[in-house]
């Protein structure tokens, strides 16, 4: 076959693969939003294993974005996918109104771009020099600084106090989480000296905040003046940072090996500069053989959940997780969830994931590490990632007590 005939044959094969149901002349949508009702955790594992992008889960109802191929595979496996709509059309619909490329759209200006976030952190450091130290753990794939703000009395000195880490925005489109970390920064700097609980924690802990682990992805998500629904980093086709951590990486069907998938784990553990930088920082906190960081929350949206490891297995206990340790996770997780109204559960009760930050933090460093899935509770579709900015203040303050519970536990 000549080159042209080979290309034609390939194009015909692609058309067949794309499905005969597409009307002549219409392009099939790349990404479709679906709902699947009444799932159990085995069915949710199947959905996640297909490489489809699970957005949220509530009472067994899964909201998921799938490609045509993934949707066909899941339906063939007996899962009743009901179509909500074409993702790009839904995003464009939500994008109606005035837009400025590179900024949040009208009505969402309360969210911080990377430049605005950087300025807020500089201002916090400038205005509270005695209790802050601003640095970075490294740079993103595109060269943005991964900011780290330490908040503690005598912040310039490494004191013998429990260290607690808060990380946000591993997933690009989860902009509310960046606001959560910024809220923690503002609460513990501005409240120092006037709020007794805040003052006590700043005096007796070293609070470490990384407000955006994925600044490239977050900027890309808003760069076109319209939300893109982007999840991964911006290295090549993008890596799902929360599948790229080096603990049981890619072990268990909880991530995808396909670079086009939204849950692509990357070519190797810590192939993403962002995860490698945060992990390098955490590794560097082992002083005289003891990890100084004792507790951690990684913030995500959405579903209103408090999750704990392990994610790679449905078993409650495993190598590196005794019954007693699992019990402590459950106790602290339930206590925090009681304070904010979230639902507490082991991560894998949702569906199996591998290469996540919680599994690595606990598996490698024995850090009491949780994931919070923030507002809204569920079935939010794509809007779940883009709540109006009026929600920033109530939804971040909603976690104040949970953050305090973790800070207290960090010393236990
Ligand atoms: Zn997330």
Tab-separated table of C-alpha atoms and ligand atoms in Angstrom:
chain	number	residue	atom	x	y	z
A	1	UNK	CA	0.000	0.000	0.000
A	2	UNK	CA	1.188	3.498	-0.808
A	3	UNK	CA	1.334	6.136	1.890
A	4	UNK	CA	-1.958	7.747	0.861
A	5	UNK	CA	-3.839	4.456	0.802
A	6	UNK	CA	-2.394	3.511	4.181
A	7	UNK	CA	-3.550	6.828	5.597
A	8	UNK	CA	-7.019	6.385	4.148
A	9	UNK	CA	-7.253	2.904	5.610
A	10	UNK	CA	-6.106	4.225	8.968
A	11	UNK	CA	-8.644	7.046	8.817
A	12	UNK	CA	-11.425	4.580	7.981
A	13	UNK	CA	-10.388	2.398	10.912
A	14	UNK	CA	-10.459	5.431	13.197
A	15	UNK	CA	-13.935	6.346	11.972
A	16	UNK	CA	-15.099	2.820	12.742
A	17	UNK	CA	-13.562	3.054	16.193
A	18	UNK	CA	-15.279	6.398	16.766
A	19	UNK	CA	-18.622	4.671	16.460
A	20	UNK	CA	-21.318	4.503	13.801
A	21	UNK	CA	-23.890	6.326	15.933
A	22	UNK	CA	-22.352	9.714	15.182
A	23	UNK	CA	-24.485	11.693	12.714
A	24	UNK	CA	-22.764	12.370	9.412
A	25	UNK	CA	-20.639	15.492	9.568
A	26	UNK	CA	-20.810	15.846	13.370
A	27	UNK	CA	-17.679	15.350	15.460
A	28	UNK	CA	-18.195	13.016	18.408
A	29	UNK	CA	-17.476	14.832	21.679
A	30	UNK	CA	-14.125	13.945	23.214
A	31	UNK	CA	-15.374	14.040	26.750
A	32	UNK	CA	-18.885	13.370	27.973
A	33	UNK	CA	-20.238	13.856	31.474
A	34	UNK	CA	-22.137	10.852	32.843
A	35	UNK	CA	-23.875	9.784	36.002
A	36	UNK	CA	-23.956	6.199	37.247
A	37	UNK	CA	-26.437	5.484	40.034
A	38	UNK	CA	-26.413	2.862	42.752
A	39	UNK	CA	-22.788	1.781	42.399
A	40	UNK	CA	-20.892	-0.366	44.889
A	41	UNK	CA	-17.154	0.024	45.466
A	42	UNK	CA	-16.289	-2.836	43.039
A	43	UNK	CA	-18.193	-1.038	40.272
A	44	UNK	CA	-16.472	2.223	41.167
A	45	UNK	CA	-13.120	0.399	40.929
A	46	UNK	CA	-14.115	-0.698	37.419
A	47	UNK	CA	-14.955	2.882	36.482
A	48	UNK	CA	-11.680	4.212	37.871
A	49	UNK	CA	-9.686	1.375	36.266
A	50	UNK	CA	-10.993	2.360	32.824
A	51	UNK	CA	-9.051	5.610	33.145
A	52	UNK	CA	-12.273	7.640	33.187
A	53	UNK	CA	-12.247	10.702	35.410
A	54	UNK	CA	-14.384	10.288	38.534
A	55	UNK	CA	-15.449	13.788	39.582
A	56	UNK	CA	-17.534	13.023	42.622
A	57	UNK	CA	-19.399	10.297	44.464
A	58	UNK	CA	-22.469	10.607	46.639
A	59	UNK	CA	-24.608	7.799	48.051
A	60	UNK	CA	-23.405	5.463	45.321
A	61	UNK	CA	-24.064	7.949	42.515
A	62	UNK	CA	-20.899	8.574	40.544
A	63	UNK	CA	-20.336	11.635	38.356
A	64	UNK	CA	-17.730	10.769	35.773
A	65	UNK	CA	-16.157	12.170	32.596
A	66	UNK	CA	-15.394	9.516	29.989
A	67	UNK	CA	-14.155	9.383	26.426
A	68	UNK	CA	-16.337	7.545	23.882
A	69	UNK	CA	-14.041	4.504	24.111
A	70	UNK	CA	-14.144	4.445	27.919
A	71	UNK	CA	-17.934	4.837	27.913
A	72	UNK	CA	-18.344	1.924	25.485
A	73	UNK	CA	-16.079	-0.254	27.616
A	74	UNK	CA	-18.015	0.561	30.788
A	75	UNK	CA	-21.412	-0.011	29.177
A	76	UNK	CA	-20.191	-3.299	27.735
A	77	UNK	CA	-19.289	-4.243	31.304
A	78	UNK	CA	-22.891	-3.635	32.366
A	79	UNK	CA	-22.575	-0.203	33.984
A	80	UNK	CA	-25.649	1.969	33.320
A	81	UNK	CA	-24.108	5.294	32.253
A	82	UNK	CA	-26.633	8.061	31.799
A	83	UNK	CA	-25.427	11.000	29.762
A	84	UNK	CA	-25.522	14.486	31.296
A	85	UNK	CA	-23.884	16.321	28.405
A	86	UNK	CA	-20.813	17.167	26.338
A	87	UNK	CA	-18.123	18.480	28.688
A	88	UNK	CA	-16.835	21.229	26.422
A	89	UNK	CA	-20.377	22.458	25.715
A	90	UNK	CA	-21.155	22.473	29.458
A	91	UNK	CA	-17.979	24.419	30.214
A	92	UNK	CA	-18.750	26.927	27.451
A	93	UNK	CA	-22.286	27.318	28.810
A	94	UNK	CA	-20.909	28.084	32.222
A	95	UNK	CA	-18.507	30.499	30.541
A	96	UNK	CA	-21.257	32.752	29.210
A	97	UNK	CA	-20.594	36.352	30.193
A	98	UNK	CA	-17.566	38.577	30.394
A	99	UNK	CA	-14.168	36.899	30.333
A	100	UNK	CA	-10.608	38.033	30.587
A	101	UNK	CA	-8.031	35.507	29.437
A	102	UNK	CA	-5.710	34.555	32.282
A	103	UNK	CA	-8.099	35.675	34.984
A	104	UNK	CA	-11.094	34.135	36.706
A	105	UNK	CA	-14.368	34.960	34.976
A	106	UNK	CA	-16.865	37.584	36.074
A	107	UNK	CA	-18.457	36.490	39.346
A	108	UNK	CA	-15.413	34.406	40.329
A	109	UNK	CA	-12.890	37.242	40.813
A	110	UNK	CA	-12.574	36.322	44.482
A	111	UNK	CA	-10.405	33.376	43.421
A	112	UNK	CA	-6.664	34.007	43.238
A	113	UNK	CA	-4.608	33.610	40.086
A	114	UNK	CA	-1.028	32.436	40.573
A	115	UNK	CA	0.221	36.052	40.472
A	116	UNK	CA	-2.368	37.103	43.055
A	117	UNK	CA	-1.565	34.112	45.260
A	118	UNK	CA	2.148	34.933	45.096
A	119	UNK	CA	1.405	38.527	46.119
A	120	UNK	CA	-0.823	37.431	49.047
A	121	UNK	CA	1.940	35.168	50.362
A	122	UNK	CA	4.539	37.925	50.014
A	123	UNK	CA	2.216	40.301	51.858
A	124	UNK	CA	1.661	37.790	54.683
A	125	UNK	CA	5.421	37.345	55.028
A	126	UNK	CA	6.051	41.099	54.872
A	127	UNK	CA	3.367	41.975	57.415
A	128	UNK	CA	4.196	39.164	59.863
A	129	UNK	CA	7.973	38.780	59.610
A	130	UNK	CA	8.428	37.308	63.088
A	131	UNK	CA	6.162	34.313	62.537
A	132	UNK	CA	6.589	33.560	58.828
A	133	UNK	CA	9.205	32.347	56.408
A	134	UNK	CA	8.411	32.291	52.681
A	135	UNK	CA	10.378	29.996	50.398
A	136	UNK	CA	9.646	27.362	47.789
A	137	UNK	CA	10.083	23.603	47.579
A	138	UNK	CA	11.097	23.789	43.930
A	139	UNK	CA	9.591	24.666	40.584
A	140	UNK	CA	6.836	23.314	38.360
A	141	UNK	CA	7.324	21.840	34.876
A	142	UNK	CA	6.910	25.326	33.409
A	143	UNK	CA	9.170	26.950	35.986
A	144	UNK	CA	6.711	28.451	38.481
A	145	UNK	CA	7.845	28.508	42.103
A	146	UNK	CA	6.039	26.007	44.344
A	147	UNK	CA	5.565	28.356	47.271
A	148	UNK	CA	6.012	27.198	50.838
A	149	UNK	CA	5.019	29.380	53.776
A	150	UNK	CA	6.128	28.348	57.239
A	151	UNK	CA	4.174	29.859	60.140
A	152	UNK	CA	5.568	29.527	63.654
A	153	UNK	CA	7.021	31.636	66.432
A	154	UNK	CA	10.736	32.114	65.692
A	155	UNK	CA	9.992	31.017	62.131
A	156	UNK	CA	13.610	31.474	61.121
A	157	UNK	CA	14.706	28.755	63.550
A	158	UNK	CA	14.045	25.027	63.305
A	159	UNK	CA	12.589	24.480	66.758
A	160	UNK	CA	11.697	21.154	68.353
A	161	UNK	CA	7.974	21.489	67.617
A	162	UNK	CA	5.670	19.116	65.700
A	163	UNK	CA	5.431	20.139	62.048
A	164	UNK	CA	2.104	20.011	60.225
A	165	UNK	CA	1.830	20.217	56.430
A	166	UNK	CA	-1.103	21.482	54.370
A	167	UNK	CA	-1.023	21.004	50.594
A	168	UNK	CA	-3.563	22.237	48.050
A	169	UNK	CA	-4.339	22.268	44.335
A	170	UNK	CA	-2.647	19.048	43.186
A	171	UNK	CA	-5.555	18.989	40.738
A	172	UNK	CA	-5.631	22.059	38.528
A	173	UNK	CA	-9.359	22.810	38.392
A	174	UNK	CA	-9.877	22.444	42.172
A	175	UNK	CA	-9.403	26.169	42.735
A	176	UNK	CA	-11.364	26.250	46.003
A	177	UNK	CA	-8.514	24.279	47.602
A	178	UNK	CA	-5.954	27.006	46.873
A	179	UNK	CA	-8.293	29.357	48.722
A	180	UNK	CA	-8.377	26.840	51.606
A	181	UNK	CA	-4.600	26.974	52.010
A	182	UNK	CA	-4.626	30.749	51.680
A	183	UNK	CA	-7.312	30.903	54.379
A	184	UNK	CA	-5.067	28.841	56.678
A	185	UNK	CA	-2.224	31.283	55.997
A	186	UNK	CA	-4.364	34.315	56.752
A	187	UNK	CA	-5.990	32.832	59.825
A	188	UNK	CA	-2.717	31.850	61.488
A	189	UNK	CA	-0.902	35.078	60.618
A	190	UNK	CA	-3.624	37.668	61.189
A	191	UNK	CA	-5.022	35.915	64.273
A	192	UNK	CA	-1.665	35.640	66.025
A	193	UNK	CA	-1.648	37.558	69.296
A	194	UNK	CA	-5.415	38.101	69.378
A	195	UNK	CA	-6.995	34.659	68.889
A	196	UNK	CA	-5.825	32.436	71.793
A	197	UNK	CA	-6.192	29.113	69.915
A	198	UNK	CA	-4.336	30.449	66.881
A	199	UNK	CA	-1.613	31.949	69.060
A	200	UNK	CA	-1.148	28.675	70.934
A	201	UNK	CA	-0.759	26.644	67.730
A	202	UNK	CA	1.668	29.129	66.181
A	203	UNK	CA	3.726	29.023	69.389
A	204	UNK	CA	3.777	25.242	69.702
A	205	UNK	CA	3.715	23.976	66.085
A	206	UNK	CA	5.478	24.633	62.819
A	207	UNK	CA	2.710	25.096	60.259
A	208	UNK	CA	3.814	24.458	56.668
A	209	UNK	CA	1.550	25.494	53.789
A	210	UNK	CA	2.012	24.750	50.073
A	211	UNK	CA	-1.020	26.504	48.540
A	212	UNK	CA	-0.540	25.311	44.953
A	213	UNK	CA	1.213	22.066	44.095
A	214	UNK	CA	0.069	22.444	40.462
A	215	UNK	CA	0.284	26.134	39.473
A	216	UNK	CA	0.848	25.354	35.762
A	217	UNK	CA	-2.368	23.361	35.570
A	218	UNK	CA	-4.342	25.956	37.543
A	219	UNK	CA	-3.197	28.762	35.228
A	220	UNK	CA	-3.923	26.659	32.152
A	221	UNK	CA	-7.421	25.979	33.447
A	222	UNK	CA	-8.252	29.704	33.309
A	223	UNK	CA	-5.881	30.807	30.529
A	224	UNK	CA	-8.419	30.852	27.726
A	225	UNK	CA	-10.879	33.078	29.532
A	226	UNK	CA	-13.048	30.005	29.947
A	227	UNK	CA	-12.668	27.115	32.347
A	228	UNK	CA	-11.151	24.044	30.753
A	229	UNK	CA	-11.983	21.427	33.379
A	230	UNK	CA	-8.254	20.560	33.491
A	231	UNK	CA	-6.976	18.178	36.168
A	232	UNK	CA	-3.354	17.235	35.447
A	233	UNK	CA	-0.048	19.100	35.362
A	234	UNK	CA	1.335	20.597	32.127
A	235	UNK	CA	4.191	18.235	31.405
A	236	UNK	CA	3.602	16.714	27.951
A	237	UNK	CA	0.022	15.454	27.783
A	238	UNK	CA	-0.169	15.990	31.545
A	239	UNK	CA	0.341	13.717	34.529
A	240	UNK	CA	-2.195	13.243	37.309
A	241	UNK	CA	-0.010	14.373	40.202
A	242	UNK	CA	-2.058	12.419	42.710
A	243	UNK	CA	-1.230	9.148	40.927
A	244	UNK	CA	2.491	9.903	40.580
A	245	UNK	CA	3.734	9.374	44.172
A	246	UNK	CA	6.294	6.675	44.769
A	247	UNK	CA	4.413	4.248	46.994
A	248	UNK	CA	2.899	1.177	45.305
A	249	UNK	CA	2.921	3.353	42.171
A	250	UNK	CA	0.665	1.896	39.492
A	251	UNK	CA	0.234	-1.281	41.522
A	252	UNK	CA	-3.442	-1.925	41.637
A	253	UNK	CA	-5.522	-0.589	38.790
A	254	UNK	CA	-5.999	2.717	40.598
A	255	UNK	CA	-4.444	4.859	37.866
A	256	UNK	CA	-3.973	4.818	34.096
A	257	UNK	CA	-0.929	4.051	31.971
A	258	UNK	CA	-2.459	5.929	29.030
A	259	UNK	CA	-1.070	9.483	28.695
A	260	UNK	CA	-4.423	10.665	27.318
A	261	UNK	CA	-6.246	9.600	30.481
A	262	UNK	CA	-7.111	12.127	33.166
A	263	UNK	CA	-5.661	9.729	35.735
A	264	UNK	CA	-2.373	9.107	33.896
A	265	UNK	CA	0.236	8.143	36.495
A	266	UNK	CA	3.239	9.325	34.433
A	267	UNK	CA	6.029	7.173	32.971
A	268	UNK	CA	7.637	6.542	36.365
A	269	UNK	CA	7.080	7.432	40.024
A	270	UNK	CA	7.921	11.084	40.708
A	271	UNK	CA	8.302	11.776	36.973
A	272	UNK	CA	6.450	15.049	37.645
A	273	UNK	CA	8.684	17.848	38.989
A	274	UNK	CA	5.852	18.996	41.271
A	275	UNK	CA	5.471	15.730	43.202
A	276	UNK	CA	9.235	15.252	43.238
A	277	UNK	CA	9.705	18.727	44.749
A	278	UNK	CA	7.097	18.275	47.495
A	279	UNK	CA	8.424	14.792	48.296
A	280	UNK	CA	11.983	16.122	48.385
A	281	UNK	CA	10.911	18.732	50.897
A	282	UNK	CA	9.151	16.135	53.081
A	283	UNK	CA	12.193	13.827	52.862
A	284	UNK	CA	14.347	16.771	53.971
A	285	UNK	CA	12.344	17.065	57.179
A	286	UNK	CA	13.883	13.866	58.503
A	287	UNK	CA	16.237	15.290	61.110
A	288	UNK	CA	18.524	12.936	63.058
A	289	UNK	CA	16.500	10.017	61.766
A	290	UNK	CA	13.124	11.429	62.838
A	291	UNK	CA	10.503	12.812	60.468
A	292	UNK	CA	9.485	16.196	61.889
A	293	UNK	CA	6.166	16.385	60.018
A	294	UNK	CA	3.626	14.371	61.965
A	295	UNK	CA	0.335	15.303	60.284
A	296	UNK	CA	-0.879	16.414	56.859
A	297	UNK	CA	-4.007	17.312	54.928
A	298	UNK	CA	-4.147	17.407	51.124
A	299	UNK	CA	-7.194	19.403	50.000
A	300	UNK	CA	-9.300	18.461	46.972
A	301	UNK	CA	-12.793	19.072	45.661
A	302	UNK	CA	-15.445	17.765	45.671
A	303	UNK	CA	-17.839	15.410	47.589
A	304	UNK	CA	-17.360	16.560	51.217
A	305	UNK	CA	-15.308	13.631	52.419
A	306	UNK	CA	-12.516	12.988	54.897
A	307	UNK	CA	-10.344	10.165	53.498
A	308	UNK	CA	-7.411	8.249	54.914
A	309	UNK	CA	-4.959	5.621	53.606
A	310	UNK	CA	-4.512	3.164	52.214
A	311	UNK	CA	-6.064	3.901	48.864
A	312	UNK	CA	-4.367	1.093	46.964
A	313	UNK	CA	-6.153	-1.715	48.802
A	314	UNK	CA	-9.621	-2.358	50.174
A	315	UNK	CA	-8.049	-4.014	53.205
A	316	UNK	CA	-8.170	-1.967	56.404
A	317	UNK	CA	-4.790	-3.271	57.477
A	318	UNK	CA	-1.790	-4.039	55.287
A	319	UNK	CA	1.992	-4.051	55.405
A	320	UNK	CA	2.737	-0.723	57.069
A	321	UNK	CA	-0.754	-0.303	58.582
A	322	UNK	CA	-1.531	-2.121	61.804
A	323	UNK	CA	-5.051	-2.434	63.195
A	324	UNK	CA	-4.118	0.089	65.869
A	325	UNK	CA	-2.845	2.584	63.287
A	326	UNK	CA	-5.938	2.114	61.112
A	327	UNK	CA	-8.028	2.722	64.213
A	328	UNK	CA	-6.241	6.004	64.910
A	329	UNK	CA	-6.819	7.190	61.339
A	330	UNK	CA	-10.504	6.344	61.658
A	331	UNK	CA	-10.801	8.079	65.043
A	332	UNK	CA	-9.107	11.301	63.984
A	333	UNK	CA	-10.877	11.233	60.606
A	334	UNK	CA	-14.294	10.831	62.233
A	335	UNK	CA	-13.570	13.574	64.736
A	336	UNK	CA	-12.634	16.016	61.984
A	337	UNK	CA	-15.644	14.969	59.898
A	338	UNK	CA	-17.942	15.545	62.874
A	339	UNK	CA	-16.701	19.134	62.977
A	340	UNK	CA	-17.319	19.999	59.307
A	341	UNK	CA	-20.150	17.675	58.356
A	342	UNK	CA	-18.109	15.692	55.816
A	343	UNK	CA	-18.343	11.907	55.464
A	344	UNK	CA	-15.361	9.987	56.900
A	345	UNK	CA	-14.041	6.811	55.246
A	346	UNK	CA	-10.946	4.943	54.163
A	347	UNK	CA	-9.936	6.218	50.727
A	348	UNK	CA	-10.471	2.882	48.966
A	349	UNK	CA	-14.088	2.736	50.174
A	350	UNK	CA	-14.652	5.261	47.389
A	351	UNK	CA	-12.619	3.341	44.796
A	352	UNK	CA	-9.063	2.043	44.592
A	353	UNK	CA	-6.374	4.610	43.780
A	354	UNK	CA	-2.613	4.098	43.640
A	355	UNK	CA	0.331	6.478	43.725
A	356	UNK	CA	-1.508	8.997	45.895
A	357	UNK	CA	0.004	11.453	48.320
A	358	UNK	CA	-1.670	9.932	51.410
A	359	UNK	CA	-0.329	6.456	50.735
A	360	UNK	CA	3.201	7.854	50.276
A	361	UNK	CA	3.090	10.169	53.317
A	362	UNK	CA	1.982	7.332	55.566
A	363	UNK	CA	3.698	4.434	53.790
A	364	UNK	CA	7.092	6.112	53.642
A	365	UNK	CA	7.067	8.583	56.546
A	366	UNK	CA	4.299	7.518	58.958
A	367	UNK	CA	2.738	10.957	58.644
A	368	UNK	CA	-0.915	11.066	59.714
A	369	UNK	CA	-2.087	12.054	56.247
A	370	UNK	CA	-5.656	12.821	55.167
A	371	UNK	CA	-7.418	13.964	52.020
A	372	UNK	CA	-10.308	16.394	52.352
A	373	UNK	CA	-12.732	16.529	49.450
A	374	UNK	CA	-14.370	19.920	49.936
A	375	UNK	CA	-17.682	21.495	48.918
A	376	UNK	CA	-20.029	20.717	47.268
A	377	UNK	CA	-21.361	17.445	48.622
A	378	UNK	CA	-22.073	15.691	45.373
A	379	UNK	CA	-23.673	15.317	41.997
A	380	UNK	CA	-22.259	18.751	41.233
A	381	UNK	CA	-21.110	17.774	37.764
A	382	UNK	CA	-18.520	20.185	36.420
A	383	UNK	CA	-20.005	23.036	38.441
A	384	UNK	CA	-18.706	21.202	41.493
A	385	UNK	CA	-15.233	22.455	40.613
A	386	UNK	CA	-16.333	26.030	40.063
A	387	UNK	CA	-18.512	27.194	42.948
A	388	UNK	CA	-19.158	30.953	42.882
A	389	UNK	CA	-16.675	32.979	44.924
A	390	UNK	CA	-19.341	33.695	47.587
A	391	UNK	CA	-18.609	30.129	48.734
A	392	UNK	CA	-14.912	30.769	49.438
A	393	UNK	CA	-15.356	32.319	52.900
A	394	UNK	CA	-17.949	29.879	54.324
A	395	UNK	CA	-16.400	26.737	52.821
A	396	UNK	CA	-12.861	27.485	53.978
A	397	UNK	CA	-13.889	28.630	57.485
A	398	UNK	CA	-15.951	25.446	57.714
A	399	UNK	CA	-12.664	23.536	58.088
A	400	UNK	CA	-11.174	25.691	60.881
A	401	UNK	CA	-12.086	23.256	63.617
A	402	UNK	CA	-10.875	20.239	61.621
A	403	UNK	CA	-7.542	21.978	61.013
A	404	UNK	CA	-7.279	22.666	64.749
A	405	UNK	CA	-8.076	19.026	65.552
A	406	UNK	CA	-5.226	17.920	63.283
A	407	UNK	CA	-2.830	20.483	64.786
A	408	UNK	CA	-3.690	19.138	68.237
A	409	UNK	CA	-3.228	15.507	67.083
A	410	UNK	CA	0.148	16.398	65.599
A	411	UNK	CA	1.484	16.719	69.112
A	412	UNK	CA	-0.070	13.482	70.344
B	1	LIG	ZN1	-8.521	16.304	43.358
